[in-house]
Amino acid sequence: MKRIISLILTFAITILSAFSISGCSNANLNEENDTGKLRIVATIFPYYEFARNIAGDKADVKMLLSPGNEPHSYDPSPSDIVAIENCDIFIYNGGESDEWVEGVLDSLQNSNLRILKMMDYVDALNEQETDHTSGDELDEHIWTSIRNAQKLSKIISETLKQIDAENSDYYSDNELIYTEMLSNLDNQIMSIVKNASKNTVVFGDRFPFLYFVNDYGLSYECAFPGCSSETEPSISTVTRLIDFVREDKIPVVFYLEFSNGKTADLIAEDTGAETLEFCSCHNVTKEQFESGVSYISLMQQNAKNLEEALS
């Protein structure tokens, strides 16, 4: 099956590459090539953000996942494959959501492409089930750790400096500024946790925050594990969470961005808790993207909501 996919993708790349040099489509498919800048393609919003902040005006950065869409159901379009083929640096996460990447990379003819698989640069944790037992799969939501974000920004910076040594100081300066902003955010959250009266967060939703809570020594209760395809919890799960919220007097039940929030609402109605969003930052809405919302601004809102939840 992988060989068949690779052959299909190779054919698509060949056809589109040939078509892109014809007069009728050159402006559309090679628009980014005209800038003379480095080209970076990132699969999801966090890596788009890290690359954009480090590369500054020295690179054109493209995000493959369209704003408002879920990465778990993403499939690359032919134009996405051509963008990867023609870029200088391709950044992807790895894990279950990026299973399509292997077939695409096997098909590429760009021998100079630098590929950054971000899960290779951090200590990955095993995904946890709702009873907190470890599963067999690695949890792919590594970017929810602000400390991982610092490490991954540094990897992007080092890669840019290797490719474009002439602007090495520029990338170093941007890295210093950005990682300092991340460090300040990390310190803010550490202070919130240190001064909190509670130490447990409750999610009436999936839980892609294992790396986040691990950084700050927080406990958690949730309806589903991070990459669960389930959308409706069992009665026993809802009852367990309701009992926990009541007994521990939990003031806030969280839900995820792009979630309907139904489970969190159900728990809140039965316990009097408030519902608040906690953003995993895997993607943003079209309106957020166009308004310039950032990884840091989303995490700052998370910090504000966390403070309320731990009060």
mmCIF file of C-alpha atoms in Angstrom:
data_model
loop_
_atom_site.group_PDB
_atom_site.id
_atom_site.type_symbol
_atom_site.label_atom_id
_atom_site.label_comp_id
_atom_site.label_asym_id
_atom_site.label_seq_id
_atom_site.Cartn_x
_atom_site.Cartn_y
_atom_site.Cartn_z
ATOM 1 C CA MET A 1 0.000 0.000 0.000
ATOM 2 C CA LYS A 2 2.842 2.423 0.867
ATOM 3 C CA ARG A 3 4.465 1.697 -2.507
ATOM 4 C CA ILE A 4 1.199 2.416 -4.325
ATOM 5 C CA ILE A 5 0.792 5.693 -2.410
ATOM 6 C CA SER A 6 4.392 6.673 -3.162
ATOM 7 C CA LEU A 7 3.883 5.995 -6.891
ATOM 8 C CA ILE A 8 0.717 8.076 -6.926
ATOM 9 C CA LEU A 9 2.425 10.945 -5.108
ATOM 10 C CA THR A 10 5.467 10.778 -7.394
ATOM 11 C CA PHE A 11 3.165 10.970 -10.410
ATOM 12 C CA ALA A 12 1.321 13.939 -8.897
ATOM 13 C CA ILE A 13 4.568 15.775 -8.199
ATOM 14 C CA THR A 14 5.865 15.154 -11.724
ATOM 15 C CA ILE A 15 2.666 16.345 -13.364
ATOM 16 C CA LEU A 16 2.293 19.419 -11.147
ATOM 17 C CA SER A 17 5.952 20.370 -11.419
ATOM 18 C CA ALA A 18 5.764 20.184 -15.203
ATOM 19 C CA PHE A 19 2.514 22.145 -15.201
ATOM 20 C CA SER A 20 3.954 24.805 -12.911
ATOM 21 C CA ILE A 21 6.617 25.792 -15.435
ATOM 22 C CA SER A 22 4.047 26.403 -18.161
ATOM 23 C CA GLY A 23 2.926 29.964 -18.665
ATOM 24 C CA CYS A 24 -0.674 29.471 -17.544
ATOM 25 C CA SER A 25 0.111 28.334 -13.986
ATOM 26 C CA ASN A 26 3.532 29.730 -13.189
ATOM 27 C CA ALA A 27 2.155 32.715 -11.285
ATOM 28 C CA ASN A 28 -0.008 30.525 -9.068
ATOM 29 C CA LEU A 29 2.262 27.618 -8.160
ATOM 30 C CA ASN A 30 5.572 29.496 -8.086
ATOM 31 C CA GLU A 31 4.400 32.695 -6.462
ATOM 32 C CA GLU A 32 6.584 32.137 -3.380
ATOM 33 C CA ASN A 33 9.667 31.407 -5.536
ATOM 34 C CA ASP A 34 9.710 34.960 -6.857
ATOM 35 C CA THR A 35 10.667 36.455 -3.468
ATOM 36 C CA GLY A 36 14.148 34.934 -3.422
ATOM 37 C CA LYS A 37 13.695 34.104 0.267
ATOM 38 C CA LEU A 38 14.076 30.759 1.988
ATOM 39 C CA ARG A 39 10.910 28.695 1.868
ATOM 40 C CA ILE A 40 9.662 26.924 4.993
ATOM 41 C CA VAL A 41 6.637 24.631 5.073
ATOM 42 C CA ALA A 42 5.167 23.632 8.445
ATOM 43 C CA THR A 43 2.302 21.188 8.850
ATOM 44 C CA ILE A 44 0.578 22.795 11.841
ATOM 45 C CA PHE A 45 0.170 26.141 13.559
ATOM 46 C CA PRO A 46 2.749 25.839 16.404
ATOM 47 C CA TYR A 47 5.623 25.111 14.021
ATOM 48 C CA TYR A 48 4.421 27.779 11.607
ATOM 49 C CA GLU A 49 4.562 30.178 14.551
ATOM 50 C CA PHE A 50 8.017 29.119 15.762
ATOM 51 C CA ALA A 51 9.463 29.312 12.248
ATOM 52 C CA ARG A 52 7.839 32.669 11.530
ATOM 53 C CA ASN A 53 9.286 34.219 14.672
ATOM 54 C CA ILE A 54 12.799 32.848 14.148
ATOM 55 C CA ALA A 55 13.041 33.382 10.378
ATOM 56 C CA GLY A 56 11.513 36.860 10.422
ATOM 57 C CA ASP A 57 11.639 38.531 7.019
ATOM 58 C CA LYS A 58 14.313 36.174 5.690
ATOM 59 C CA ALA A 59 11.869 33.394 4.772
ATOM 60 C CA ASP A 60 8.401 32.750 3.436
ATOM 61 C CA VAL A 61 6.617 30.440 5.883
ATOM 62 C CA LYS A 62 3.612 28.377 4.785
ATOM 63 C CA MET A 63 1.227 26.393 7.004
ATOM 64 C CA LEU A 64 -0.267 23.323 5.325
ATOM 65 C CA LEU A 65 -3.214 22.816 7.682
ATOM 66 C CA SER A 66 -5.872 25.342 6.762
ATOM 67 C CA PRO A 67 -7.141 27.492 9.658
ATOM 68 C CA GLY A 68 -10.180 25.935 11.303
ATOM 69 C CA ASN A 69 -9.370 22.344 10.292
ATOM 70 C CA GLU A 70 -8.430 19.331 12.408
ATOM 71 C CA PRO A 71 -4.963 17.781 11.850
ATOM 72 C CA HIS A 72 -6.247 14.260 12.524
ATOM 73 C CA SER A 73 -8.285 14.302 9.307
ATOM 74 C CA TYR A 74 -5.793 16.213 7.116
ATOM 75 C CA ASP A 75 -4.766 14.843 3.724
ATOM 76 C CA PRO A 76 -2.291 16.744 1.543
ATOM 77 C CA SER A 77 -3.534 18.214 -1.704
ATOM 78 C CA PRO A 78 -1.377 18.034 -4.859
ATOM 79 C CA SER A 79 -0.435 21.705 -4.366
ATOM 80 C CA ASP A 80 0.610 20.937 -0.773
ATOM 81 C CA ILE A 81 2.933 18.212 -2.067
ATOM 82 C CA VAL A 82 4.461 20.599 -4.590
ATOM 83 C CA ALA A 83 4.987 23.163 -1.803
ATOM 84 C CA ILE A 84 6.900 20.546 0.203
ATOM 85 C CA GLU A 85 8.913 19.523 -2.870
ATOM 86 C CA ASN A 86 9.927 23.121 -3.544
ATOM 87 C CA CYS A 87 10.704 24.289 -0.001
ATOM 88 C CA ASP A 88 14.057 24.515 1.803
ATOM 89 C CA ILE A 89 12.854 23.345 5.229
ATOM 90 C CA PHE A 90 9.908 21.055 5.914
ATOM 91 C CA ILE A 91 8.722 20.910 9.530
ATOM 92 C CA TYR A 92 6.315 18.257 10.768
ATOM 93 C CA ASN A 93 5.438 16.774 14.105
ATOM 94 C CA GLY A 94 5.469 13.018 13.684
ATOM 95 C CA GLY A 95 2.973 10.708 15.341
ATOM 96 C CA GLU A 96 -0.429 9.423 14.346
ATOM 97 C CA SER A 97 -1.656 12.615 12.694
ATOM 98 C CA ASP A 98 1.348 12.697 10.360
ATOM 99 C CA GLU A 99 1.203 9.147 9.029
ATOM 100 C CA TRP A 100 0.777 10.571 5.523
ATOM 101 C CA VAL A 101 4.197 12.260 5.635
ATOM 102 C CA GLU A 102 6.282 9.133 5.069
ATOM 103 C CA GLY A 103 4.655 8.398 1.734
ATOM 104 C CA VAL A 104 5.120 11.983 0.582
ATOM 105 C CA LEU A 105 8.776 12.161 1.616
ATOM 106 C CA ASP A 106 9.502 8.886 -0.182
ATOM 107 C CA SER A 107 8.214 10.525 -3.355
ATOM 108 C CA LEU A 108 10.209 13.744 -3.245
ATOM 109 C CA GLN A 109 13.033 14.499 -5.634
ATOM 110 C CA ASN A 110 14.470 17.466 -3.709
ATOM 111 C CA SER A 111 17.732 16.111 -2.249
ATOM 112 C CA ASN A 112 18.541 19.466 -0.593
ATOM 113 C CA LEU A 113 15.368 19.592 1.485
ATOM 114 C CA ARG A 114 15.982 19.835 5.222
ATOM 115 C CA ILE A 115 13.397 17.781 7.120
ATOM 116 C CA LEU A 116 12.639 18.449 10.783
ATOM 117 C CA LYS A 117 10.563 15.800 12.549
ATOM 118 C CA MET A 118 9.948 17.563 15.823
ATOM 119 C CA MET A 119 9.196 14.503 17.960
ATOM 120 C CA ASP A 120 12.830 13.464 17.411
ATOM 121 C CA TYR A 121 14.076 16.471 19.396
ATOM 122 C CA VAL A 122 12.179 16.069 22.683
ATOM 123 C CA ASP A 123 11.599 13.361 25.274
ATOM 124 C CA ALA A 124 8.304 11.867 24.152
ATOM 125 C CA LEU A 125 5.803 10.577 26.716
ATOM 126 C CA ASN A 126 3.425 7.647 26.355
ATOM 127 C CA GLU A 127 -0.192 8.649 25.869
ATOM 128 C CA GLN A 128 -2.261 8.208 29.035
ATOM 129 C CA GLU A 129 -5.661 6.584 29.239
ATOM 130 C CA THR A 130 -8.430 8.156 31.323
ATOM 131 C CA ASP A 131 -7.367 6.037 34.294
ATOM 132 C CA HIS A 132 -3.854 7.512 33.846
ATOM 133 C CA THR A 133 -2.335 4.204 32.753
ATOM 134 C CA SER A 134 0.227 4.410 29.969
ATOM 135 C CA GLY A 135 -0.789 3.394 26.460
ATOM 136 C CA ASP A 136 1.349 1.923 23.701
ATOM 137 C CA GLU A 137 1.432 5.061 21.562
ATOM 138 C CA LEU A 138 3.600 8.109 22.100
ATOM 139 C CA ASP A 139 1.667 11.276 22.885
ATOM 140 C CA GLU A 140 2.226 13.547 19.899
ATOM 141 C CA HIS A 141 1.148 16.858 21.472
ATOM 142 C CA ILE A 142 4.695 17.917 22.324
ATOM 143 C CA TRP A 143 4.143 21.599 21.502
ATOM 144 C CA THR A 144 1.774 22.059 24.458
ATOM 145 C CA SER A 145 4.900 22.200 26.631
ATOM 146 C CA ILE A 146 6.287 25.735 26.547
ATOM 147 C CA ARG A 147 9.684 24.282 27.424
ATOM 148 C CA ASN A 148 9.496 22.026 24.392
ATOM 149 C CA ALA A 149 8.552 25.086 22.347
ATOM 150 C CA GLN A 150 11.848 26.661 23.407
ATOM 151 C CA LYS A 151 13.812 23.569 22.369
ATOM 152 C CA LEU A 152 12.064 23.303 19.029
ATOM 153 C CA SER A 153 12.533 27.000 18.266
ATOM 154 C CA LYS A 154 16.249 26.496 18.842
ATOM 155 C CA ILE A 155 16.291 23.565 16.394
ATOM 156 C CA ILE A 156 14.650 25.755 13.750
ATOM 157 C CA SER A 157 17.181 28.511 14.442
ATOM 158 C CA GLU A 158 20.145 26.135 14.129
ATOM 159 C CA THR A 159 18.790 24.753 10.859
ATOM 160 C CA LEU A 160 18.333 28.227 9.404
ATOM 161 C CA LYS A 161 21.876 29.167 10.390
ATOM 162 C CA GLN A 162 23.252 26.085 8.668
ATOM 163 C CA ILE A 163 21.401 26.861 5.449
ATOM 164 C CA ASP A 164 21.846 30.632 5.525
ATOM 165 C CA ALA A 165 25.084 31.333 7.416
ATOM 166 C CA GLU A 166 25.189 34.902 6.119
ATOM 167 C CA ASN A 167 22.188 35.770 8.324
ATOM 168 C CA SER A 168 23.257 33.659 11.308
ATOM 169 C CA ASP A 169 23.323 36.597 13.736
ATOM 170 C CA TYR A 170 19.840 37.638 12.639
ATOM 171 C CA TYR A 171 18.409 34.208 13.434
ATOM 172 C CA SER A 172 20.272 34.063 16.735
ATOM 173 C CA ASP A 173 18.849 37.427 17.764
ATOM 174 C CA ASN A 174 15.310 36.367 16.845
ATOM 175 C CA GLU A 175 15.742 33.094 18.711
ATOM 176 C CA LEU A 176 16.919 34.941 21.815
ATOM 177 C CA ILE A 177 13.945 37.312 21.725
ATOM 178 C CA TYR A 178 11.379 34.582 21.113
ATOM 179 C CA THR A 179 12.692 32.064 23.623
ATOM 180 C CA GLU A 180 12.865 34.835 26.233
ATOM 181 C CA MET A 181 9.173 35.515 25.636
ATOM 182 C CA LEU A 182 8.476 31.807 26.056
ATOM 183 C CA SER A 183 10.576 31.732 29.230
ATOM 184 C CA ASN A 184 8.593 34.625 30.695
ATOM 185 C CA LEU A 185 5.373 32.761 29.948
ATOM 186 C CA ASP A 186 6.751 29.604 31.554
ATOM 187 C CA ASN A 187 7.693 31.582 34.667
ATOM 188 C CA GLN A 188 4.210 33.113 34.785
ATOM 189 C CA ILE A 189 2.575 29.685 34.799
ATOM 190 C CA MET A 190 5.014 28.338 37.387
ATOM 191 C CA SER A 191 4.061 31.255 39.632
ATOM 192 C CA ILE A 192 0.341 30.557 39.131
ATOM 193 C CA VAL A 193 0.795 26.898 40.082
ATOM 194 C CA LYS A 194 3.029 27.714 43.049
ATOM 195 C CA ASN A 195 0.470 30.111 44.526
ATOM 196 C CA ALA A 196 -2.623 28.056 43.705
ATOM 197 C CA SER A 197 -4.897 26.476 46.284
ATOM 198 C CA LYS A 198 -5.590 23.483 44.018
ATOM 199 C CA ASN A 199 -3.412 21.215 41.897
ATOM 200 C CA THR A 200 -5.866 19.422 39.594
ATOM 201 C CA VAL A 201 -7.422 20.439 36.281
ATOM 202 C CA VAL A 202 -10.558 18.819 34.885
ATOM 203 C CA PHE A 203 -11.285 18.438 31.164
ATOM 204 C CA GLY A 204 -14.722 17.434 29.984
ATOM 205 C CA ASP A 205 -13.065 16.680 26.689
ATOM 206 C CA ARG A 206 -10.015 15.056 25.131
ATOM 207 C CA PHE A 207 -6.757 15.707 26.961
ATOM 208 C CA PRO A 208 -3.782 16.667 24.756
ATOM 209 C CA PHE A 209 -1.946 18.380 27.632
ATOM 210 C CA LEU A 210 0.188 15.623 29.118
ATOM 211 C CA TYR A 211 3.377 17.566 28.395
ATOM 212 C CA PHE A 212 1.902 20.750 29.841
ATOM 213 C CA VAL A 213 0.816 19.242 33.174
ATOM 214 C CA ASN A 214 4.059 17.265 33.382
ATOM 215 C CA ASP A 215 6.044 20.535 33.267
ATOM 216 C CA TYR A 216 4.182 22.006 36.240
ATOM 217 C CA GLY A 217 3.451 18.940 38.356
ATOM 218 C CA LEU A 218 -0.308 19.220 37.894
ATOM 219 C CA SER A 219 -2.833 16.398 38.247
ATOM 220 C CA TYR A 220 -5.743 16.003 35.855
ATOM 221 C CA GLU A 221 -9.032 14.275 35.188
ATOM 222 C CA CYS A 222 -10.501 14.015 31.710
ATOM 223 C CA ALA A 223 -13.228 12.426 29.597
ATOM 224 C CA PHE A 224 -10.950 11.022 26.873
ATOM 225 C CA PRO A 225 -7.212 10.598 26.208
ATOM 226 C CA GLY A 226 -5.464 13.021 23.859
ATOM 227 C CA CYS A 227 -6.021 11.459 20.434
ATOM 228 C CA SER A 228 -9.285 9.704 21.177
ATOM 229 C CA SER A 229 -11.777 9.521 18.333
ATOM 230 C CA GLU A 230 -14.630 9.323 20.839
ATOM 231 C CA THR A 231 -17.008 12.263 21.083
ATOM 232 C CA GLU A 232 -19.626 10.953 23.505
ATOM 233 C CA PRO A 233 -18.445 9.817 26.965
ATOM 234 C CA SER A 234 -20.009 6.878 28.760
ATOM 235 C CA ILE A 235 -22.422 7.478 31.621
ATOM 236 C CA SER A 236 -19.821 6.119 34.033
ATOM 237 C CA THR A 237 -17.224 8.633 32.772
ATOM 238 C CA VAL A 238 -19.582 11.581 33.177
ATOM 239 C CA THR A 239 -20.636 10.366 36.634
ATOM 240 C CA ARG A 240 -17.001 9.970 37.675
ATOM 241 C CA LEU A 241 -16.150 13.517 36.595
ATOM 242 C CA ILE A 242 -19.262 15.006 38.206
ATOM 243 C CA ASP A 243 -18.463 13.274 41.494
ATOM 244 C CA PHE A 244 -14.859 14.444 41.331
ATOM 245 C CA VAL A 245 -15.789 18.074 40.609
ATOM 246 C CA ARG A 246 -18.293 18.092 43.469
ATOM 247 C CA GLU A 247 -16.060 16.413 46.041
ATOM 248 C CA ASP A 248 -12.977 18.501 45.246
ATOM 249 C CA LYS A 249 -14.973 21.710 44.707
ATOM 250 C CA ILE A 250 -13.416 22.226 41.266
ATOM 251 C CA PRO A 251 -14.404 25.707 40.036
ATOM 252 C CA VAL A 252 -13.709 25.232 36.310
ATOM 253 C CA VAL A 253 -14.249 22.454 33.774
ATOM 254 C CA PHE A 254 -12.240 22.916 30.587
ATOM 255 C CA TYR A 255 -13.128 22.182 26.981
ATOM 256 C CA LEU A 256 -10.924 22.328 23.864
ATOM 257 C CA GLU A 257 -10.976 24.721 20.950
ATOM 258 C CA PHE A 258 -13.073 23.371 18.044
ATOM 259 C CA SER A 259 -15.013 21.261 20.561
ATOM 260 C CA ASN A 260 -18.781 21.496 20.990
ATOM 261 C CA GLY A 261 -18.181 21.587 24.758
ATOM 262 C CA LYS A 262 -21.203 19.373 25.445
ATOM 263 C CA THR A 263 -19.535 17.158 28.039
ATOM 264 C CA ALA A 264 -18.042 20.115 29.905
ATOM 265 C CA ASP A 265 -21.471 21.810 29.878
ATOM 266 C CA LEU A 266 -23.119 18.686 31.224
ATOM 267 C CA ILE A 267 -20.674 18.464 34.118
ATOM 268 C CA ALA A 268 -20.963 22.176 34.820
ATOM 269 C CA GLU A 269 -24.779 22.100 34.889
ATOM 270 C CA ASP A 270 -24.733 19.349 37.474
ATOM 271 C CA THR A 271 -22.005 20.848 39.691
ATOM 272 C CA GLY A 272 -22.230 24.627 39.322
ATOM 273 C CA ALA A 273 -18.707 24.802 37.889
ATOM 274 C CA GLU A 274 -17.790 27.294 35.175
ATOM 275 C CA THR A 275 -16.688 26.171 31.716
ATOM 276 C CA LEU A 276 -13.631 27.712 30.076
ATOM 277 C CA GLU A 277 -11.637 26.970 26.946
ATOM 278 C CA PHE A 278 -8.086 25.636 27.177
ATOM 279 C CA CYS A 279 -6.352 25.867 23.831
ATOM 280 C CA SER A 280 -4.059 23.115 22.572
ATOM 281 C CA CYS A 281 -2.763 25.517 19.868
ATOM 282 C CA HIS A 282 -2.783 22.802 17.192
ATOM 283 C CA ASN A 283 -4.687 25.197 14.943
ATOM 284 C CA VAL A 284 -6.665 28.437 14.973
ATOM 285 C CA THR A 285 -9.795 29.696 13.271
ATOM 286 C CA LYS A 286 -9.630 31.650 10.043
ATOM 287 C CA GLU A 287 -10.590 34.820 11.929
ATOM 288 C CA GLN A 288 -7.841 34.249 14.516
ATOM 289 C CA PHE A 289 -5.272 33.555 11.824
ATOM 290 C CA GLU A 290 -6.156 36.713 9.899
ATOM 291 C CA SER A 291 -6.088 38.818 13.086
ATOM 292 C CA GLY A 292 -2.562 37.611 13.894
ATOM 293 C CA VAL A 293 -3.249 35.537 16.990
ATOM 294 C CA SER A 294 -0.064 33.819 18.173
ATOM 295 C CA TYR A 295 1.038 30.735 20.082
ATOM 296 C CA ILE A 296 2.107 33.000 22.931
ATOM 297 C CA SER A 297 -1.170 34.944 23.074
ATOM 298 C CA LEU A 298 -3.133 31.671 23.143
ATOM 299 C CA MET A 299 -0.937 30.325 25.930
ATOM 300 C CA GLN A 300 -1.327 33.584 27.856
ATOM 301 C CA GLN A 301 -5.100 33.090 27.741
ATOM 302 C CA ASN A 302 -4.552 29.520 28.933
ATOM 303 C CA ALA A 303 -2.515 30.855 31.851
ATOM 304 C CA LYS A 304 -5.318 33.254 32.796
ATOM 305 C CA ASN A 305 -7.912 30.453 32.684
ATOM 306 C CA LEU A 306 -5.608 28.106 34.585
ATOM 307 C CA GLU A 307 -5.291 30.617 37.397
ATOM 308 C CA GLU A 308 -9.064 30.666 37.744
ATOM 309 C CA ALA A 309 -9.281 26.873 37.633
ATOM 310 C CA LEU A 310 -6.708 26.436 40.418
ATOM 311 C CA SER A 311 -8.192 29.080 42.704
#
